[in-house]
Short mmCIF file of C-alpha atoms and ligand atoms in Angstrom, two decimals:
data_model
loop_
_atom_site.label_atom_id
_atom_site.label_comp_id
_atom_site.label_asym_id
_atom_site.label_seq_id
_atom_site.Cartn_x
_atom_site.Cartn_y
_atom_site.Cartn_z
CA MET Z 12 36.24 69.28 -12.69
CA LYS Z 13 37.16 68.44 -9.08
CA LYS Z 14 33.70 69.53 -7.94
CA VAL Z 15 32.04 67.45 -10.50
CA ARG Z 16 33.94 64.28 -9.39
CA LEU Z 17 33.27 64.83 -5.92
CA ILE Z 18 29.53 65.13 -6.61
CA LEU Z 19 29.95 61.84 -8.65
CA ILE Z 20 31.68 59.97 -5.86
CA LEU Z 21 29.11 61.20 -3.23
CA SER Z 22 26.33 60.09 -5.40
CA LEU Z 23 27.86 56.73 -5.75
CA LEU Z 24 28.27 56.51 -2.01
CA ILE Z 25 24.54 57.32 -1.42
CA ALA Z 26 23.68 54.73 -4.08
CA ILE Z 27 25.77 52.08 -2.42
CA PHE Z 28 24.34 53.27 1.12
CA SER Z 29 20.67 52.82 -0.10
CA CYS Z 30 21.41 49.51 -1.74
CA THR Z 31 22.68 47.99 1.66
CA LYS Z 32 19.81 49.67 3.41
CA HIS Z 33 17.40 47.30 1.30
CA GLU Z 34 19.55 44.36 1.57
CA ILE Z 35 17.79 41.03 1.54
CA THR Z 36 16.96 39.26 4.70
CA LEU Z 37 16.99 35.50 4.24
CA VAL Z 38 14.53 33.80 6.44
CA THR Z 39 14.01 29.91 6.86
CA ILE Z 40 11.07 28.00 8.04
CA GLY Z 41 11.43 24.32 9.18
CA THR Z 42 8.66 22.08 8.03
CA GLY Z 43 8.21 18.39 7.78
CA GLY Z 44 8.04 15.70 5.08
CA VAL Z 45 6.79 17.02 1.65
CA THR Z 46 3.81 14.91 1.54
CA GLY Z 47 2.52 16.16 5.11
CA VAL Z 48 0.68 19.40 5.88
CA TYR Z 49 3.61 21.38 7.34
CA TYR Z 50 5.42 21.61 3.99
CA PRO Z 51 2.61 23.44 2.15
CA THR Z 52 1.73 25.45 5.30
CA GLY Z 53 5.41 26.67 5.29
CA GLY Z 54 5.09 27.44 1.55
CA ALA Z 55 1.88 29.45 2.08
CA ILE Z 56 3.31 31.58 4.83
CA SER Z 57 6.38 32.22 2.99
CA ARG Z 58 4.57 33.24 -0.03
CA MET Z 59 2.50 35.83 1.78
CA VAL Z 60 5.61 37.30 3.07
CA ASN Z 61 7.58 37.22 -0.15
CA LYS Z 62 4.74 39.08 -1.93
CA GLN Z 63 5.74 42.03 0.15
CA PHE Z 64 9.36 42.01 -0.61
CA SER Z 65 9.48 45.72 -1.43
CA LYS Z 66 8.09 46.39 1.92
CA TYR Z 67 10.13 44.23 4.07
CA GLY Z 68 13.04 43.08 2.04
CA ILE Z 69 12.55 39.55 3.24
CA LYS Z 70 13.01 36.46 1.25
CA ALA Z 71 11.44 33.53 3.05
CA THR Z 72 12.30 29.85 2.10
CA VAL Z 73 10.87 26.66 3.27
CA GLU Z 74 13.12 23.50 4.56
CA SER Z 75 11.62 19.90 4.32
CA THR Z 76 12.82 18.61 7.82
CA ALA Z 77 12.36 15.73 10.27
CA GLY Z 78 9.41 17.45 11.92
CA SER Z 79 8.40 19.19 15.17
CA VAL Z 80 11.42 18.18 17.62
CA TYR Z 81 13.82 18.98 14.81
CA ASN Z 82 12.23 22.20 14.28
CA ILE Z 83 12.12 23.25 17.86
CA ASN Z 84 15.87 22.40 18.41
CA SER Z 85 16.87 24.08 15.14
CA VAL Z 86 15.09 27.29 15.80
CA LEU Z 87 16.68 27.42 19.32
CA SER Z 88 20.31 26.84 17.90
CA GLY Z 89 19.65 29.43 15.31
CA ASP Z 90 19.80 27.12 12.23
CA LEU Z 91 16.11 27.97 11.46
CA ASP Z 92 14.33 31.34 12.10
CA PHE Z 93 10.91 29.73 12.26
CA GLY Z 94 9.49 26.20 12.57
CA ILE Z 95 6.25 24.43 12.54
CA ALA Z 96 5.82 22.30 15.69
CA GLN Z 97 2.95 20.35 17.49
CA SER Z 98 1.47 22.21 20.32
CA ASP Z 99 2.32 19.27 22.61
CA ARG Z 100 5.91 19.44 21.71
CA GLN Z 101 5.90 23.16 22.18
CA TYR Z 102 4.50 22.74 25.69
CA GLN Z 103 7.17 19.95 26.52
CA ALA Z 104 10.01 22.09 25.18
CA VAL Z 105 8.81 24.98 27.25
CA LYS Z 106 8.56 22.73 30.45
CA GLY Z 107 11.60 20.63 29.78
CA LEU Z 108 9.75 17.37 29.42
CA SER Z 109 10.11 14.46 26.96
CA GLU Z 110 13.11 15.05 24.65
CA TRP Z 111 13.97 18.14 26.63
CA ALA Z 112 13.87 16.34 30.04
CA GLU Z 113 17.59 16.24 30.37
CA ILE Z 114 18.57 19.69 29.17
CA GLY Z 115 15.71 21.33 31.02
CA PRO Z 116 13.09 24.15 30.05
CA GLN Z 117 13.90 25.86 26.74
CA ASP Z 118 13.40 29.70 27.79
CA LYS Z 119 14.33 31.11 24.48
CA LEU Z 120 11.46 29.48 22.55
CA ARG Z 121 8.59 31.80 21.32
CA SER Z 122 5.33 31.22 19.79
CA VAL Z 123 4.04 33.14 16.79
CA PHE Z 124 0.60 31.49 16.30
CA SER Z 125 -1.13 28.37 16.05
CA ILE Z 126 -2.40 26.69 12.75
CA HIS Z 127 -4.37 23.77 11.79
CA PRO Z 128 -5.47 20.74 14.10
CA GLU Z 129 -3.57 17.58 13.67
CA ALA Z 130 -4.88 14.01 14.64
CA ILE Z 131 -3.02 11.08 15.68
CA THR Z 132 -3.51 8.75 12.77
CA LEU Z 133 -3.04 5.08 12.94
CA ILE Z 134 -3.15 3.54 9.47
CA VAL Z 135 -3.13 -0.26 9.15
CA ALA Z 136 -3.41 -2.91 6.41
CA ASP Z 137 -6.79 -4.53 6.60
CA LYS Z 138 -5.24 -7.94 6.38
CA SER Z 139 -3.13 -7.30 9.34
CA GLY Z 140 -6.32 -7.80 11.35
CA ILE Z 141 -5.68 -4.99 13.64
CA SER Z 142 -8.79 -3.26 14.91
CA ARG Z 143 -7.66 -1.59 18.11
CA ILE Z 144 -4.42 -0.52 19.80
CA SER Z 145 -3.74 -3.86 21.69
CA ASP Z 146 -3.79 -5.76 18.32
CA LEU Z 147 -0.53 -4.01 17.41
CA ILE Z 148 1.31 -6.53 19.79
CA GLY Z 149 3.65 -8.60 17.74
CA LYS Z 150 2.98 -6.38 14.52
CA ARG Z 151 5.44 -4.46 12.44
CA VAL Z 152 4.61 -0.84 13.30
CA ASN Z 153 6.11 2.49 12.29
CA LEU Z 154 6.02 4.71 15.45
CA GLY Z 155 7.78 7.70 13.71
CA ASN Z 156 11.41 8.96 13.25
CA PRO Z 157 13.56 10.54 15.92
CA GLY Z 158 12.90 14.36 15.53
CA SER Z 159 9.14 14.03 14.48
CA GLY Z 160 6.21 15.16 16.56
CA GLN Z 161 4.41 11.74 16.32
CA LEU Z 162 7.12 9.40 18.03
CA GLN Z 163 5.98 10.58 21.35
CA ASN Z 164 2.37 10.46 20.55
CA SER Z 165 2.53 6.91 19.17
CA ARG Z 166 4.31 6.12 22.67
CA ASP Z 167 1.59 7.86 24.69
CA VAL Z 168 -1.24 6.11 22.86
CA LEU Z 169 0.48 2.65 23.26
CA GLY Z 170 1.27 3.35 26.90
CA ALA Z 171 -2.47 4.25 27.60
CA PHE Z 172 -3.36 0.72 26.58
CA GLY Z 173 -0.47 -0.89 28.71
CA VAL Z 174 1.46 -1.78 25.27
CA ASN Z 175 5.21 -1.32 25.59
CA GLU Z 176 7.28 -0.61 22.49
CA ASP Z 177 9.16 -3.89 22.99
CA MET Z 178 5.94 -5.82 22.54
CA LEU Z 179 5.88 -4.81 18.83
CA LYS Z 180 8.39 -4.92 15.94
CA ALA Z 181 8.83 -1.05 16.35
CA GLU Z 182 10.05 1.00 13.18
CA TYR Z 183 11.39 4.59 13.43
CA VAL Z 184 11.32 5.73 9.74
CA LYS Z 185 10.13 9.14 8.32
CA ALA Z 186 6.37 9.46 7.59
CA ILE Z 187 7.13 9.90 3.88
CA GLU Z 188 8.46 6.54 3.76
CA ALA Z 189 5.60 4.63 5.46
CA PRO Z 190 2.92 4.55 2.91
CA GLY Z 191 5.20 2.66 0.56
CA LEU Z 192 6.35 0.21 3.34
CA VAL Z 193 2.50 -0.66 3.92
CA GLN Z 194 1.86 -1.06 0.06
CA ASP Z 195 5.26 -3.37 -0.13
CA GLU Z 196 3.75 -5.38 3.06
CA ARG Z 197 7.04 -4.55 4.86
CA ILE Z 198 5.04 -3.16 7.70
CA ASP Z 199 1.63 -3.64 9.08
CA ALA Z 200 0.66 -0.08 10.44
CA PHE Z 201 2.07 3.43 11.06
CA PHE Z 202 1.23 6.11 13.28
CA TYR Z 203 1.33 9.81 11.80
CA THR Z 204 0.39 13.02 13.58
CA VAL Z 205 -0.92 15.19 10.92
CA GLY Z 206 -3.60 17.48 9.46
CA HIS Z 207 -6.22 16.12 7.05
CA PRO Z 208 -6.58 15.81 4.26
CA ASN Z 209 -3.11 15.04 3.33
CA GLU Z 210 -0.97 13.48 0.35
CA ASN Z 211 0.58 10.84 2.69
CA ILE Z 212 -2.60 9.17 3.76
CA LYS Z 213 -3.96 9.52 0.20
CA GLU Z 214 -0.88 7.58 -0.93
CA ALA Z 215 -1.13 4.90 1.81
CA THR Z 216 -5.02 4.39 0.87
CA SER Z 217 -4.52 4.42 -2.98
CA GLY Z 218 -2.43 1.24 -3.49
CA ARG Z 219 -3.10 -2.37 -4.09
CA VAL Z 220 -2.95 -3.29 -0.38
CA LYS Z 221 -6.35 -2.12 1.23
CA VAL Z 222 -5.99 0.00 4.37
CA HIS Z 223 -7.97 1.71 7.16
CA ILE Z 224 -7.55 4.17 9.78
CA VAL Z 225 -7.92 2.68 13.24
CA PRO Z 226 -10.03 4.52 15.99
CA ILE Z 227 -8.05 5.74 19.15
CA GLU Z 228 -10.66 5.99 21.82
CA GLY Z 229 -12.00 4.36 25.04
CA ALA Z 230 -11.53 4.50 28.65
CA PRO Z 231 -7.61 4.48 28.57
CA ILE Z 232 -7.86 7.45 26.10
CA ASP Z 233 -10.27 9.21 28.33
CA SER Z 234 -7.64 8.95 31.12
CA LEU Z 235 -5.04 10.12 28.84
CA LEU Z 236 -6.82 13.18 27.95
CA GLU Z 237 -7.15 14.08 31.66
CA ALA Z 238 -3.62 13.59 32.36
CA LEU Z 239 -2.01 15.35 29.46
CA PRO Z 240 -3.53 18.70 29.00
CA TYR Z 241 -2.22 19.33 25.47
CA TYR Z 242 -4.38 16.41 23.91
CA ASP Z 243 -7.86 16.93 22.71
CA LYS Z 244 -10.51 14.79 20.94
CA ALA Z 245 -10.48 14.91 17.12
CA VAL Z 246 -12.23 13.21 14.23
CA ILE Z 247 -10.90 12.11 10.72
CA PRO Z 248 -13.51 12.67 8.21
CA HIS Z 249 -13.55 9.44 6.06
CA VAL Z 250 -14.60 11.51 2.89
CA TYR Z 251 -11.18 12.63 2.68
CA TYR Z 252 -9.85 9.11 1.90
CA GLU Z 253 -12.48 7.40 -0.29
CA LEU Z 254 -10.21 4.56 -0.99
CA SER Z 255 -9.74 3.51 2.58
CA THR Z 256 -12.08 0.95 3.88
CA ASN Z 257 -13.40 2.96 6.49
CA ILE Z 258 -17.14 3.49 6.19
CA ALA Z 259 -17.63 6.31 9.01
CA ASP Z 260 -15.42 9.11 10.45
CA VAL Z 261 -12.77 7.94 12.71
CA PRO Z 262 -12.64 9.16 16.42
CA THR Z 263 -9.09 9.89 17.71
CA ILE Z 264 -7.19 12.54 19.67
CA GLY Z 265 -5.13 15.23 18.34
CA VAL Z 266 -2.92 18.53 18.95
CA LYS Z 267 -2.49 21.60 16.87
CA ALA Z 268 0.46 22.70 14.49
CA THR Z 269 1.94 25.96 15.57
CA LEU Z 270 4.33 28.48 14.36
CA ILE Z 271 7.56 28.84 16.63
CA THR Z 272 10.48 31.15 16.66
CA SER Z 273 13.41 32.17 19.07
CA GLU Z 274 13.69 35.27 21.24
CA ASP Z 275 16.89 36.01 19.06
CA VAL Z 276 14.78 36.50 15.82
CA SER Z 277 14.11 40.35 15.25
CA ASP Z 278 10.93 41.83 16.13
CA ASP Z 279 10.53 43.20 12.42
CA ILE Z 280 10.96 39.83 10.92
CA VAL Z 281 8.13 38.11 13.33
CA TYR Z 282 6.03 41.34 12.87
CA ALA Z 283 5.90 40.97 9.18
CA PHE Z 284 5.19 37.20 9.35
CA THR Z 285 2.27 37.81 11.65
CA LYS Z 286 0.89 40.68 9.90
CA GLU Z 287 0.90 39.15 6.33
CA VAL Z 288 -0.82 36.06 7.66
CA PHE Z 289 -3.43 37.84 9.74
CA ASP Z 290 -4.21 40.69 7.45
CA ASN Z 291 -4.65 38.39 4.60
CA PHE Z 292 -6.62 35.69 6.68
CA ASP Z 293 -9.42 35.12 4.26
CA GLU Z 294 -6.97 34.14 1.49
CA PHE Z 295 -4.57 32.01 3.79
CA LYS Z 296 -7.55 30.08 4.81
CA THR Z 297 -8.40 29.01 1.31
CA ILE Z 298 -4.90 27.66 0.71
CA HIS Z 299 -5.28 24.16 2.43
CA PRO Z 300 -8.60 22.22 3.24
CA ALA Z 301 -6.82 21.51 6.60
CA TYR Z 302 -7.39 25.14 7.57
CA ASP Z 303 -11.17 25.01 7.13
CA THR Z 304 -12.01 25.31 10.82
CA LEU Z 305 -9.37 28.27 11.37
CA THR Z 306 -10.53 31.66 12.80
CA LYS Z 307 -8.26 34.43 13.97
CA GLU Z 308 -9.12 33.67 17.57
CA SER Z 309 -8.49 29.81 17.26
CA MET Z 310 -5.02 30.78 15.84
CA LEU Z 311 -4.14 32.36 19.15
CA LYS Z 312 -5.06 29.23 21.32
CA GLY Z 313 -2.91 26.10 22.21
CA LEU Z 314 0.41 28.11 22.68
CA SER Z 315 2.61 27.46 25.54
CA ALA Z 316 5.69 29.59 24.75
CA PRO Z 317 5.55 33.31 25.40
CA ILE Z 318 4.40 35.26 22.32
CA HIS Z 319 7.28 36.77 20.43
CA PRO Z 320 7.16 40.61 20.88
CA GLY Z 321 7.02 41.24 17.10
CA ALA Z 322 3.82 38.96 16.94
CA LEU Z 323 2.54 40.89 20.14
CA LYS Z 324 2.98 44.19 18.46
CA TYR Z 325 0.81 43.17 15.57
CA TYR Z 326 -1.89 41.41 17.98
CA LYS Z 327 -2.00 44.88 19.85
CA GLU Z 328 -2.56 46.78 16.71
CA ALA Z 329 -5.15 44.47 15.36
CA GLY Z 330 -7.16 44.30 18.60
CA LEU Z 331 -6.59 40.57 19.05
CA ILE Z 332 -4.81 40.71 22.44
CA GLU Z 333 -7.70 39.86 24.43
CA HIS Z 334 -7.67 36.34 22.76
CA ILE Z 335 -4.17 35.54 24.16
CA LYS Z 336 -3.69 33.96 27.46
CA PRO Z 337 -2.12 36.48 29.77
CA SER Z 338 0.55 34.18 31.07
CA LEU Z 339 1.96 34.23 27.36
CA ILE Z 340 2.57 38.01 27.40
CA GLN Z 341 5.75 39.10 28.76
N1 LIG S 420 3.39 16.50 13.11
C1 LIG S 420 4.39 16.03 12.20
C2 LIG S 420 5.70 16.30 12.98
O1 LIG S 420 5.59 16.97 13.96
C3 LIG S 420 4.47 16.61 10.86
C4 LIG S 420 3.15 16.78 10.20
C5 LIG S 420 3.26 17.37 8.85
O2 LIG S 420 4.49 17.50 8.23
O3 LIG S 420 2.34 17.89 8.35
O4 LIG S 420 6.63 15.68 12.92
#
């Protein structure tokens, strides 16, 4: 009898041990406003990893956040495991510029891969009479919320044309609120750095107040492109927004969305995320039209923080390492 009881206790202990071995690892990805592209992107990535729960034991969830700067800071503090952040903001955090100028270079930041292109998008009400950047002077303009990627982009664009923030009636609200404010005639214009197409600009263009996207180009922008290495030329296809009054594609400048993490996140977790997105790349690409131009190689460009070792392990296995800038490999 004693023997039987001992066997029972032993099997119970083994069962408990194997349960804890498969315990759930909760992983959170910081995104942006729900009408942007970061939010569905976080959803797409987490679904791909969650599908393989039996393999990794990872349960990934998505959080709607204030945007790039918030995500970088939350990943660094350990409040988020991953975040989506603009490539320019990743560069600035690594170098200790812009919002990080006072605290210095953020050495714990790691990159995983880059995702879709994002364009600096300036939406204006037609009746505001704004057709170029200098027309924004004296107008009610949303530059972006603190914590967002776009706030610094708006400032850079205005600065390139010698326009100071005090020369306008600047607002600093989240992008999700801006389309409603334009339609309620409470603002004349707003900036949003975002992938296209997206629900936010669709909402802004489909109301009673007629709106259009203003080109961001000219000699001041050429100088900006020369001075700041993280900006590139971009074009917003007007077919995405049939209700805007644009009749042609809109030239502008842009950056890239990137997936970031911290050196404190385990190699196994980062490996799982990288592997599931890259091994299922064809499926991933179909999830959002903003991913149309993606290739595996393009997803390894536009990064500034060292590649996380978990991601690097996958890139080595998949023969993709040659597409990575050597300075990002530690
Ligand atoms: N680029 C924006 C930001 O960093 C977010 C865009 C999006 O949510 O798609 O705040």
